[in-house]
Coordinates of C-alpha atoms in Angstrom, one line a residue:
X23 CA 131.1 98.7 -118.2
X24 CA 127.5 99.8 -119.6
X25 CA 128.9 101.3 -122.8
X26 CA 131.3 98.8 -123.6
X27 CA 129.2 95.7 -123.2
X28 CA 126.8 98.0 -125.8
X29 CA 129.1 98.1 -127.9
X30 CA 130.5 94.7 -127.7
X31 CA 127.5 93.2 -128.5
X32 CA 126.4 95.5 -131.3
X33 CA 129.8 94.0 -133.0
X34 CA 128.5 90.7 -132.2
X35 CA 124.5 90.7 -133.1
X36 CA 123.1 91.4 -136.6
X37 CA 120.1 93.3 -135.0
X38 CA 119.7 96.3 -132.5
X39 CA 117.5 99.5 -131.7
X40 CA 118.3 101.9 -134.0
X41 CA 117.9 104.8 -130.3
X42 CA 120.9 102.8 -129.0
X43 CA 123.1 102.8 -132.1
X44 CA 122.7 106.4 -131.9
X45 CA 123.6 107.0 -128.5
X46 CA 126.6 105.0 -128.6
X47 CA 127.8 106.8 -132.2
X48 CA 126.8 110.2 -130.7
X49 CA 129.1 109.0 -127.6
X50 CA 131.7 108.2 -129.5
X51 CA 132.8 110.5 -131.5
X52 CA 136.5 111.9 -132.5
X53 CA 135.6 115.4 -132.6
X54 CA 132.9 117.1 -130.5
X55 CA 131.7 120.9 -130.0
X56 CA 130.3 120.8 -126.3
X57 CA 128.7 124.1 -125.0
X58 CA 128.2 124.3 -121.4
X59 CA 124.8 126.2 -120.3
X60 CA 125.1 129.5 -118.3
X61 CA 125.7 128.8 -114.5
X62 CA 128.3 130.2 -111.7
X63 CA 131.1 127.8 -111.1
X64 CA 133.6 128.8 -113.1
X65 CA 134.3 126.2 -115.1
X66 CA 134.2 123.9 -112.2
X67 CA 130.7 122.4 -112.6
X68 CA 130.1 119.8 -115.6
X69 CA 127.7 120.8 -117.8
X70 CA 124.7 119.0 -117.6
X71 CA 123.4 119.5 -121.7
X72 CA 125.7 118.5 -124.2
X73 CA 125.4 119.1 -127.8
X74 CA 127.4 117.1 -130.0
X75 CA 128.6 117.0 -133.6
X76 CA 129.7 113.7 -135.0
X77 CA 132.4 113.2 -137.6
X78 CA 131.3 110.4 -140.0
X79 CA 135.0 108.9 -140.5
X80 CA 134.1 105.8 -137.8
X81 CA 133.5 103.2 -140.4
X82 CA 131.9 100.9 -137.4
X83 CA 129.8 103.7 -136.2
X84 CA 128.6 104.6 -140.0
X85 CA 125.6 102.2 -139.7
X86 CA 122.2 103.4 -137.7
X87 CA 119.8 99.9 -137.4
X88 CA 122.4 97.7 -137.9
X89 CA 124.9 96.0 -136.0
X90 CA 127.8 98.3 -135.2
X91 CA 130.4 98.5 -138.0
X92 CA 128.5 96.9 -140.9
X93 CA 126.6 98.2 -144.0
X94 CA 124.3 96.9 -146.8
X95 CA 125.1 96.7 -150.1
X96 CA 123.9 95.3 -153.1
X97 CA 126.5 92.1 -152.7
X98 CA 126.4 91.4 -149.4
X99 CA 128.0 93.0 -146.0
X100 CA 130.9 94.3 -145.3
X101 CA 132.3 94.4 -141.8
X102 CA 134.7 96.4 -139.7
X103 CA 138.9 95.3 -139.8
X104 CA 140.2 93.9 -136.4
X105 CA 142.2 97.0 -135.6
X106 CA 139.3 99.2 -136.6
X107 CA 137.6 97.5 -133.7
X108 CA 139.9 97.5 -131.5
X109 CA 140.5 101.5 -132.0
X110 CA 136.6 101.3 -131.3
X111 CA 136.9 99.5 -128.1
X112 CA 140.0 101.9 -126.4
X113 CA 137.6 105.0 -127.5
X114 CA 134.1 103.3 -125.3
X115 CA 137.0 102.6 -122.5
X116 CA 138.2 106.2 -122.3
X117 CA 134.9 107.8 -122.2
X118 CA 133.0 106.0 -119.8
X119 CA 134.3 107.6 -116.8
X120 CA 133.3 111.3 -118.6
X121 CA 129.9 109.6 -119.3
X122 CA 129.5 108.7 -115.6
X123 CA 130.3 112.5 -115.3
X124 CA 128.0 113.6 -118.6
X125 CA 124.5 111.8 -116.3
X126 CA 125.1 114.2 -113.2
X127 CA 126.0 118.4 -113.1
X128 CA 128.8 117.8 -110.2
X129 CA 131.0 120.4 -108.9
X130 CA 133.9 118.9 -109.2
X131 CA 136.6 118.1 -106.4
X132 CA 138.5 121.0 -105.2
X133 CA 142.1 121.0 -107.4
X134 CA 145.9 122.0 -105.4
X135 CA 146.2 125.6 -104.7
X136 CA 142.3 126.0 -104.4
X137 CA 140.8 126.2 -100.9
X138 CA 138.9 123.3 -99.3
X139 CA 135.8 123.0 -99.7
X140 CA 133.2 122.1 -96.7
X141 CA 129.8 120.9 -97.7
X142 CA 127.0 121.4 -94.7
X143 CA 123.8 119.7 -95.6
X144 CA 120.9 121.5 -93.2
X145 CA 120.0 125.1 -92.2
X146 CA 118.6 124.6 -88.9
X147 CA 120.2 126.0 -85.4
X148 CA 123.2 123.7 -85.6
X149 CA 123.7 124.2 -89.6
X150 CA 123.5 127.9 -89.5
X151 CA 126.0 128.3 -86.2
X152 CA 128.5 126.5 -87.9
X153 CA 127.8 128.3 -91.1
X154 CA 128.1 131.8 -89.3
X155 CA 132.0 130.9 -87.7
X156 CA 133.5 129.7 -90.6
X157 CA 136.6 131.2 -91.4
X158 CA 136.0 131.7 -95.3
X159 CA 139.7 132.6 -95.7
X160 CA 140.4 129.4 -95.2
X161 CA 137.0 127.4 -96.9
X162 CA 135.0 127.4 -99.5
X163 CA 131.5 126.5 -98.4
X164 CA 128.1 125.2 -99.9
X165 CA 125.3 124.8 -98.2
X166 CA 122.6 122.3 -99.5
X167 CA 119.3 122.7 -97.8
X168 CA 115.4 122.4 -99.2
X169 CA 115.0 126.0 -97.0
X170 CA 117.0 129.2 -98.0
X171 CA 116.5 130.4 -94.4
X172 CA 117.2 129.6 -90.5
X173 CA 113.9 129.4 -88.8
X174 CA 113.6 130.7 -84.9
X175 CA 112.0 127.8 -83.4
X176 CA 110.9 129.1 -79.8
X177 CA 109.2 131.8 -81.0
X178 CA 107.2 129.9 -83.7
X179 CA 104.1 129.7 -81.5
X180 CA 103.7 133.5 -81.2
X181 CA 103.3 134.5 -85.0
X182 CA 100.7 131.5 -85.3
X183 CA 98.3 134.1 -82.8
X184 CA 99.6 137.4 -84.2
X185 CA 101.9 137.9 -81.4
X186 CA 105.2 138.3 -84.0
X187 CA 105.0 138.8 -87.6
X188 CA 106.2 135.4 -89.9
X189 CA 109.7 137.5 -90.9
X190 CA 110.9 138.6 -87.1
X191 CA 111.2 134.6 -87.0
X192 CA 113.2 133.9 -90.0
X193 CA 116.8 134.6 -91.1
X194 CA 118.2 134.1 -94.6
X195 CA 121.6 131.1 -94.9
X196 CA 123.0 134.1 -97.2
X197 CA 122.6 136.6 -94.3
X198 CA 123.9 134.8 -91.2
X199 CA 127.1 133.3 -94.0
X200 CA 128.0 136.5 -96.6
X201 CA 129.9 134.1 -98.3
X202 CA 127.7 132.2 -99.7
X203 CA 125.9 134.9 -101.6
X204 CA 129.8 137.0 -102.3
X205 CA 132.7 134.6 -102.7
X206 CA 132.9 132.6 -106.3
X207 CA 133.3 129.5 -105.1
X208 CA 130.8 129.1 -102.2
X209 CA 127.1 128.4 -103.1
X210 CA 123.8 127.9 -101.7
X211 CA 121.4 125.1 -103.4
X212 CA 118.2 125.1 -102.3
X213 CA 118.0 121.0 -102.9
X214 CA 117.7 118.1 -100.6
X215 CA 120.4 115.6 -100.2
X216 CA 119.6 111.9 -101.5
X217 CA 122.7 110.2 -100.5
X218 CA 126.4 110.3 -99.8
X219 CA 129.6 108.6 -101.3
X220 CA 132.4 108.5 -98.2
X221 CA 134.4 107.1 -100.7
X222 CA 134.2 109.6 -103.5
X223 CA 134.1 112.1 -101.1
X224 CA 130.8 113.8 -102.5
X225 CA 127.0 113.5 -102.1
X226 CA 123.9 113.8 -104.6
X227 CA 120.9 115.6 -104.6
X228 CA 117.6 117.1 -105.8
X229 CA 116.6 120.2 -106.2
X230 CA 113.2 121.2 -104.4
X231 CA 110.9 122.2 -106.6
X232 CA 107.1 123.2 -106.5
X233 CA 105.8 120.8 -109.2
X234 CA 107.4 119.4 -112.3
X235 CA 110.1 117.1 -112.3
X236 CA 113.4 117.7 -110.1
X237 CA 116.9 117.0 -111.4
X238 CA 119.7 115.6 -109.4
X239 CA 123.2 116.9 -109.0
X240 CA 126.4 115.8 -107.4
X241 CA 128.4 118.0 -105.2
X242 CA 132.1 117.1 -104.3
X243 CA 133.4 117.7 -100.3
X244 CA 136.7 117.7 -98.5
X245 CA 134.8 118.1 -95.1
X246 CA 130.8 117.6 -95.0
X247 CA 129.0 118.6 -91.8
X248 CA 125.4 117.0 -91.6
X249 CA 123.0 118.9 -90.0
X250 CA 119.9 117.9 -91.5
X251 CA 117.6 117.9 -88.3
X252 CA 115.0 115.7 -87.4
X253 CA 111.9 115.0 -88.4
X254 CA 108.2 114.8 -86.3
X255 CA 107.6 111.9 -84.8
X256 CA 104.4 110.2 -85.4
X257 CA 104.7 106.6 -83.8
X258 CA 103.0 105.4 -86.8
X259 CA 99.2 106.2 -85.4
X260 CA 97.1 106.5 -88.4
X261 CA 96.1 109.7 -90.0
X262 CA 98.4 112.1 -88.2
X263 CA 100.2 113.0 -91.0
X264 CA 97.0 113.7 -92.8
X265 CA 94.5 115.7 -90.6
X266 CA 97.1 117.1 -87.9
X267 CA 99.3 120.3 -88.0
X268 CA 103.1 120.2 -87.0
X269 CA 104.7 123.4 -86.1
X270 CA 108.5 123.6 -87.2
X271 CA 108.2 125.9 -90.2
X272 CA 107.1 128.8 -91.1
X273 CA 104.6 127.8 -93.6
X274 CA 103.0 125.1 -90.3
X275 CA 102.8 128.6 -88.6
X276 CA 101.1 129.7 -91.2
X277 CA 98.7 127.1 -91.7
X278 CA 97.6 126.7 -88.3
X279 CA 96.5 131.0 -88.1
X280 CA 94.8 130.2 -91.1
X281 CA 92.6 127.3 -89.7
X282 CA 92.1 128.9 -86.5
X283 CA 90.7 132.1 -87.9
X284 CA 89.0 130.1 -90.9
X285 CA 87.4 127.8 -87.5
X286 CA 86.4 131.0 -85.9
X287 CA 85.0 133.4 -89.3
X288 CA 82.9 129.8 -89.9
X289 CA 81.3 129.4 -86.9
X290 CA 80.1 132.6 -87.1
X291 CA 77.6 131.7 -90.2
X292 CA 73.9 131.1 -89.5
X293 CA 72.5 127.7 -89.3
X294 CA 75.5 126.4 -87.6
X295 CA 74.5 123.7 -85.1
X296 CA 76.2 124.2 -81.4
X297 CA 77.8 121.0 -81.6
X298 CA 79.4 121.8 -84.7
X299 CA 80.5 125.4 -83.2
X300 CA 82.1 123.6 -80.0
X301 CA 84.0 121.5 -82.5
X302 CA 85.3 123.9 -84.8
X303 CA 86.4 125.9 -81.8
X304 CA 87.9 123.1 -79.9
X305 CA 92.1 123.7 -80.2
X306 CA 94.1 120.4 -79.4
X307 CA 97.7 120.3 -78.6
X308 CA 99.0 116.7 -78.2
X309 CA 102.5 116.8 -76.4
X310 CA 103.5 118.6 -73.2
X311 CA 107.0 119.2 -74.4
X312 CA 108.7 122.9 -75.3
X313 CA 106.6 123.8 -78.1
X314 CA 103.2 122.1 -76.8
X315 CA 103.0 124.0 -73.8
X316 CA 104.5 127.4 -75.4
X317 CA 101.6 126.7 -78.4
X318 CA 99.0 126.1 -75.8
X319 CA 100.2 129.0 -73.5
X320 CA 99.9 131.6 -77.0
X321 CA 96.5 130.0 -78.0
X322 CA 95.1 130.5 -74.5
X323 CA 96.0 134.2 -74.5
X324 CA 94.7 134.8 -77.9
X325 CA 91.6 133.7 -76.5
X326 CA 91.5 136.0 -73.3
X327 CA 92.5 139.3 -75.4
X328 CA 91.4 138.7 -78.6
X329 CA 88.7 136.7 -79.5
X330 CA 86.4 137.6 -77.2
X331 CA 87.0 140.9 -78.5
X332 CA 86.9 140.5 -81.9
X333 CA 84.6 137.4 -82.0
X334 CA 82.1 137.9 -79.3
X335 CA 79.5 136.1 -80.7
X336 CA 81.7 132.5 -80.5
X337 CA 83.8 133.7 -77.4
X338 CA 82.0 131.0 -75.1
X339 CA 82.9 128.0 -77.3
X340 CA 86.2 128.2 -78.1
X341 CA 88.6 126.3 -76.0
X342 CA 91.9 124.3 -75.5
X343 CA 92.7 121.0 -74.8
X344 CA 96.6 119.9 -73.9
X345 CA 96.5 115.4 -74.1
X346 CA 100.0 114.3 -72.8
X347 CA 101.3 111.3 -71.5
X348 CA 102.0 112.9 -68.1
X349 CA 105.6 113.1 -67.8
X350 CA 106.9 114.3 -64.3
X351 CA 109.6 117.1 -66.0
X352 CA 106.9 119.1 -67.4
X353 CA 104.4 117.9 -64.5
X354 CA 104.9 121.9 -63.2
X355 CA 104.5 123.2 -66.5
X356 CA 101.1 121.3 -66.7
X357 CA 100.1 122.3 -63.8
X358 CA 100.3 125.7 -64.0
X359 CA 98.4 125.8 -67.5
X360 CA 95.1 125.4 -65.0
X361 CA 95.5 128.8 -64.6
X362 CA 95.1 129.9 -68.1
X363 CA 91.7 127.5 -68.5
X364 CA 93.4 125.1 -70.8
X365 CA 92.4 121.9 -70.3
X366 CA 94.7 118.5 -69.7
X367 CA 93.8 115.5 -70.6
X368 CA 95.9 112.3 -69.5
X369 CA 95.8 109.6 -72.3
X370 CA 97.1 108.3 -75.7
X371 CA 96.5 108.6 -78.8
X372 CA 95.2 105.9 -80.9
X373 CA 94.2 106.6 -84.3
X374 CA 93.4 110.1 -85.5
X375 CA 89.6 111.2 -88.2
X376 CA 89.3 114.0 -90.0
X377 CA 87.4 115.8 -87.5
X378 CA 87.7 113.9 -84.1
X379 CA 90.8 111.6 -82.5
X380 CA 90.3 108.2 -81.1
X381 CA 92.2 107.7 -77.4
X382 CA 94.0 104.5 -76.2
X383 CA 90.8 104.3 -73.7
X384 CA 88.3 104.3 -76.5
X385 CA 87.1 107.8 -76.4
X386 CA 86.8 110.7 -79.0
X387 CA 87.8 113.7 -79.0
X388 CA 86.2 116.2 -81.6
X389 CA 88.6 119.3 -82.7
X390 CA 88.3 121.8 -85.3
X391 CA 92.0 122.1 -84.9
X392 CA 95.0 120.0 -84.5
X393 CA 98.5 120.2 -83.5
X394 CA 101.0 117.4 -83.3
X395 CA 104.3 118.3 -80.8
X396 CA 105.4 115.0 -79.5
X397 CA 109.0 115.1 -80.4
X398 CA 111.5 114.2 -83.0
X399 CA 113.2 111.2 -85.0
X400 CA 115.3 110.5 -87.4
X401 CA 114.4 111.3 -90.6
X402 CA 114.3 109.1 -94.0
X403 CA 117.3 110.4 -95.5
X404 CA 119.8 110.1 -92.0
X405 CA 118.1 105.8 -92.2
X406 CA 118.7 105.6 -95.7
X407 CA 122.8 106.6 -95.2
X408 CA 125.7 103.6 -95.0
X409 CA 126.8 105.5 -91.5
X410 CA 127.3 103.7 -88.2
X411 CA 123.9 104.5 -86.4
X412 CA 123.8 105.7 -82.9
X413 CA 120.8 104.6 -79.9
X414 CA 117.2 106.1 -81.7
X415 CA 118.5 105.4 -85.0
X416 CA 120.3 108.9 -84.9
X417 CA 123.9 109.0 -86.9
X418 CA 126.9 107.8 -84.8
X419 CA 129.5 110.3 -83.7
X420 CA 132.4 110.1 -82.1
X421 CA 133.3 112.9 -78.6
X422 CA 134.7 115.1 -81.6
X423 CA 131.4 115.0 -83.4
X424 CA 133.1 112.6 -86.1
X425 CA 131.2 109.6 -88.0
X426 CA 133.4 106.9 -86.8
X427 CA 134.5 104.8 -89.5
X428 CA 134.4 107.2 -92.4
X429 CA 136.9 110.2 -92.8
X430 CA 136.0 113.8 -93.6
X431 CA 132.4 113.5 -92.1
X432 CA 131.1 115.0 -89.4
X433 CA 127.1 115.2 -87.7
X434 CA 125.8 117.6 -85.4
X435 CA 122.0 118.5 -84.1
X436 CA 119.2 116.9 -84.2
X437 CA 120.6 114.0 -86.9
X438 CA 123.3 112.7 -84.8
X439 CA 123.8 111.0 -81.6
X440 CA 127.0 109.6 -79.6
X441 CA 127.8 106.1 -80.1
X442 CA 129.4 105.4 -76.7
X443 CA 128.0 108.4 -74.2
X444 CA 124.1 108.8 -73.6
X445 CA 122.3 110.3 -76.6
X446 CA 121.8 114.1 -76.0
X447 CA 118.5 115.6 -76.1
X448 CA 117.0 117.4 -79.6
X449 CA 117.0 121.0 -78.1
X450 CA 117.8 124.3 -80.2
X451 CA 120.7 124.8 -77.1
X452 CA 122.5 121.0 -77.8
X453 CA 122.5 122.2 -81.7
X454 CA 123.7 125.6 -81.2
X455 CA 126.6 124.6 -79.3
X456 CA 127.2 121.6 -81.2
X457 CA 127.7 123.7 -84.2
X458 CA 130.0 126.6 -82.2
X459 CA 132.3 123.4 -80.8
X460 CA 132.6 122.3 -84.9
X461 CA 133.2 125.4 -86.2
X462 CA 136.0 125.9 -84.4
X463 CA 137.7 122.5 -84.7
X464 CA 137.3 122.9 -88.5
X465 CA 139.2 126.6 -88.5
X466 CA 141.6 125.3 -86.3
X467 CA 142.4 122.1 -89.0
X468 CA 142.0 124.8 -91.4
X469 CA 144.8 126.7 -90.1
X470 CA 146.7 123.1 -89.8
X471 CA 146.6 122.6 -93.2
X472 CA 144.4 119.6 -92.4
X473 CA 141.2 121.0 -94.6
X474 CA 142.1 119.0 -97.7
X475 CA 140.4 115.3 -97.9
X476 CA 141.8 113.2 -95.8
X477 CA 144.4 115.9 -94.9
X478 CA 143.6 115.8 -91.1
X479 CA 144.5 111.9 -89.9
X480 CA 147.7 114.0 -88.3
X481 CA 146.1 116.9 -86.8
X482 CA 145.4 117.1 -83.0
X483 CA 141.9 117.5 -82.4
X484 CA 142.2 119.2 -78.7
X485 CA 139.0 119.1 -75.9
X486 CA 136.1 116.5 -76.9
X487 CA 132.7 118.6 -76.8
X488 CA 131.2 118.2 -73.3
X489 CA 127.4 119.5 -73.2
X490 CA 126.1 121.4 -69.6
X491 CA 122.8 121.9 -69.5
X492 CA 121.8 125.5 -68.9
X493 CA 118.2 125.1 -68.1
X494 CA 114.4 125.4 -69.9
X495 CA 112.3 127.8 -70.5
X496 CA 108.6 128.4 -71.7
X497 CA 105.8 130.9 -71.9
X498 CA 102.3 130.2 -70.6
X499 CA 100.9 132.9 -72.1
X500 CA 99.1 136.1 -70.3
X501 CA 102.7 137.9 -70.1
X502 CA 104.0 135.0 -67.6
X503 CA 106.7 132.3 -68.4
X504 CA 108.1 129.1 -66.4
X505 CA 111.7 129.2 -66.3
X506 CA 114.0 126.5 -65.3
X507 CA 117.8 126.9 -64.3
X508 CA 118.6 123.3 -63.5
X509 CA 121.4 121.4 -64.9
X510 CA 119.2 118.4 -65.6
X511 CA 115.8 117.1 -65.0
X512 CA 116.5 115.7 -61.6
X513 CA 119.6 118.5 -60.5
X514 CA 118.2 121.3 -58.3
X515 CA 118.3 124.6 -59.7
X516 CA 116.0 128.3 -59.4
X517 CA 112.5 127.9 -60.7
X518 CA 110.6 130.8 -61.3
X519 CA 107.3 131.7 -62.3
X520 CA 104.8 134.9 -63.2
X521 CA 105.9 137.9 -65.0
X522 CA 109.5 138.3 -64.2
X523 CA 110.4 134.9 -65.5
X524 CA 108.4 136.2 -69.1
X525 CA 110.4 139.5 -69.1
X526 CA 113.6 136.9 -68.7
X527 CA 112.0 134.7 -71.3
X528 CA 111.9 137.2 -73.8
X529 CA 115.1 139.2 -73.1
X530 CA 117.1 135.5 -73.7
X531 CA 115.5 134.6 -77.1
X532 CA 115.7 138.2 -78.3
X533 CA 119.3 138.1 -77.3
X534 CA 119.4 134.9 -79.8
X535 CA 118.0 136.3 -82.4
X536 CA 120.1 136.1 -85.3
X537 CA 120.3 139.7 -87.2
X538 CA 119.6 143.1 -85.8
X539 CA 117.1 143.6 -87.9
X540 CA 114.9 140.7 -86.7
X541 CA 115.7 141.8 -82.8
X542 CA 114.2 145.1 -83.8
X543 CA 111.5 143.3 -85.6
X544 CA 110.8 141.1 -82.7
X545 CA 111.0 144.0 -80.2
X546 CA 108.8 146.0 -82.2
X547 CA 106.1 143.4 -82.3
X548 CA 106.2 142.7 -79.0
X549 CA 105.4 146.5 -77.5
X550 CA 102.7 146.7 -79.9
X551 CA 100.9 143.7 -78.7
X552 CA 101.2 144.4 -75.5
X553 CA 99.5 148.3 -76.3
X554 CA 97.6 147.5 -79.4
X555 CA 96.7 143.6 -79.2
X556 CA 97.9 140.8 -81.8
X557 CA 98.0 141.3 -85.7
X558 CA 95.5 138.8 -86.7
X559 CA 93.9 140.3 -89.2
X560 CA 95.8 140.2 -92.2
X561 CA 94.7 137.0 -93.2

């Protein structure tokens, strides 16, 4: 161990740095004072600062700069007796595992008698279903997640246009899960996760901060539920990341409306040349999926009623542009865009500038704005983790939703994927019901007695999750919709179009909307656009 080969070879060596001498006698002391700072666990969570006062009586600690258990004197030096040492030794071997402890704040493991505790990294639509069904009489929960908030993902587009304010789209974890604001020993830490220990049963992390430097912490789990999502998939084409716009968060809302109506106040100003005008008010969407065609449906409304209201003097250059690789599900999706006057383009992406893309075919494309919506992948942190892997690099799961392999671990959403059935597709509707099937396996181990670690190897797990696709759905903007009822992309089903299939649109999602207060929100902003026009102005 670290300490003890320290302090072995400070015994052996007649030289050292007087820093490490010091840590090791501050270590080691008979007697210390230890104050923990202020925080809300009860006594369960290990104080990260500790001060310590050293008693002076270890004759083979007493001298700083030299090697461990000798002094100078005027006739020579005098070293530390064998069992002096040997009391030395026994006192580094019993304190290294509390010094493992002493690098990390960890909340500890749950102790008998406590409840189990279940650990849910994520707060996305598979996170924050499970989080809302968990019986709390029978868990404690934390909830580790660099957002404090579930985010509405369908209706995203619509507050980048002023269709729906930024808070009708977002719910608070503490909100949709009381608990974790109320009970004593459930927590939210706003903090991504950095790894996980199957074996110690608990997983380390680092808080999200805005600047400065983050510290870690360790967080102990009798079940852990990943849910961490996915991240946007780039296919490594140079300068995405840098010059193009995603549109999963609230703050990429918020970034694109502040571009577009930045694009649109600057081509206003005099001695702007028309080709720079057409390219600060050309909008391109690259991917026809979900959110592509919903983004470019929303921008090519905003156009229609708004800006050639409010920006008249621009109204005939701005435009969209929808590039897709043409694939047949969303071929009718595509097709009815025409209508709106947004324009498709058929090709790839090669390599993306600052203010123009390059295609596969050699030609450029200028845009003043750029949004990326061309999927989903797995994400750093679910390649960095030691867990079986499924098809796409997605975790491995089991029928039950378990990582096969470890115990106590399960993966849901966007993150995980099964290891012997075809991977399921990243929808909000997979997650949602992924996290509604967990939940209720959990309470029922829970009421099994199975919550504790590796409590559950006995407990039958019932009906494997089966997934039946209930159909798509996407606005086009201009109060009409496309909705799909088929069970899969090549299953028959109703397909309608126009207004009706809008009104449907809308009624489902508000329906879905987390909190009352956010329906009312969303249904408020909705009848005032369609009477007043958008809220685009308050930027």
């Amino acid at each position: 161990m670290a300490l003890v080969r320290i302090a072995r070879n400070g015994c052996q060596q007649s030289g050292g740095s007087t820093s490490r001498y010091a840590r090791v006698r501050d270590m080691l002391c008979e007697e210390s004072s230890v104050s923990r700072s202020h925080s809300p666990f009860s006594g369960n969570f290990t104080a990260f600062q500790q001060n310590v006062t050293p008693r002076r009586n270890l004759p083979f600690l007493s001298g700083i700069g030299m090697p461990a258990g000798a002094t100078c004197g005027s006739r020579g030096v005098r070293t530390t007796p064998q069992y002096e040492f040997v009391q030395a030794q026994r006192a580094i071997e019993e304190s290294d595992s509390e010094y493992e402890n002493l690098k990390y704040p960890t909340l500890e493991a749950t102790k008998p008698g406590e409840k189990p505790r279940v650990v849910v990294l994520g707060s996305g639509w598979a996170a924050c279903r499970f989080l809302k069904g968990l019986n709390t009489k029978l868990y404690d929960v934390v909830c580790i997640s660099p957002r404090n908030h579930m985010v509405f993902t369908p209706l995203l587009a619509s507050t980048c246009v002023g269709t729906l304010e930024f808070r009708s789209v977002a719910e608070p974890v503490s909100q949709i899960q009381t608990a974790l604001a109320k009970d004593p020993n459930s927590y939210f830490f706003l903090a991504s996760c950095t790894g996980v220990d199957t074996d110690k049963h608990e997983v380390s992390c680092e808080t999200a901060v805005d600047g400065g430097e983050p510290y870690h912490f360790k967080v102990a789990y009798d079940k852990l539920v990943i849910a961490s999502g996915a991240e946007p998939l780039t296919f490594g084409i140079k300068g995405v990341k840098e010059h193009a716009f995603f549109l999963r968060e609230v703050a990429h809302a918020q970034d694109i409306r502040k571009r577009l109506l930045l694009n649109l106040m600057l081509s206003e100003n005099p001695g702007v040349s028309e080709e720079e005008k057409e390219r600060l008010l050309h909008c391109v969407v690259v991917g026809g999926g979900p959110t592509g065609v919903e983004f470019s449906g929303e921008l090519s409304d905003f156009i229609t009623r708004d800006v050639r209201q409010r920006y008249a003097h621009v109204k005939n250059y701005i435009k969209v542009t929808l590039i897709e690789v043409w694939p047949l599900y969303w071929f009718i999706k595509l097709v009815f865009l025409r209508g709106n006057k947004i324009g498709l383009v058929r090709g790839v992406v090669k390599e993306v500038h600052p203010n123009k893309l390059v295609l596969s075919d050699g030609s450029d494309v200028p845009y003043g704005l750029l949004v990326w919506s061309t999927g989903v992948g797995p994400s750093e942190f679910v390649k960095s983790l030691p867990l079986p892997k499924s098809q796409g690099g997605r975790i491995g799961v089991d029928e039950w939703l378990r990582v096969p392999s470890v115990d106590d671990v399960f993966a849901l959403g966007d993150c995980a994927g099964f290891v012997e059935r075809p991977v399921l597709p990243a929808l909000a509707q997979v997650a949602e019901r992924q996290g509604k099937y967990l939940v209720e396996l959990l309470n029922r181990i829970g009421k099994q007695e199975g919550g504790k670690a590796s409590s559950a190897k006995d407990v039958p797990l019932g009906d494997p999750f089966v997934y039946k696709h209930l159909g798509s759905m996407a606005s086009v903007g201009r109060y009409k919709a496309l909705v799909d009822l088929s069970h899969s992309k090549d299953a028959k089903g109703i397909t309608l179009a126009g207004f009706i299939s809008w009104f449907i649109w809308r009624s489902a999602y508000l329906t879905r909307v987390i909190s009352w207060r956010n329906r009312f929100y969303v249904a408020t902003n909705w009848a005032t656009t369609l009477v007043f026009g958008r809220d685009n102005s308050q930027i």
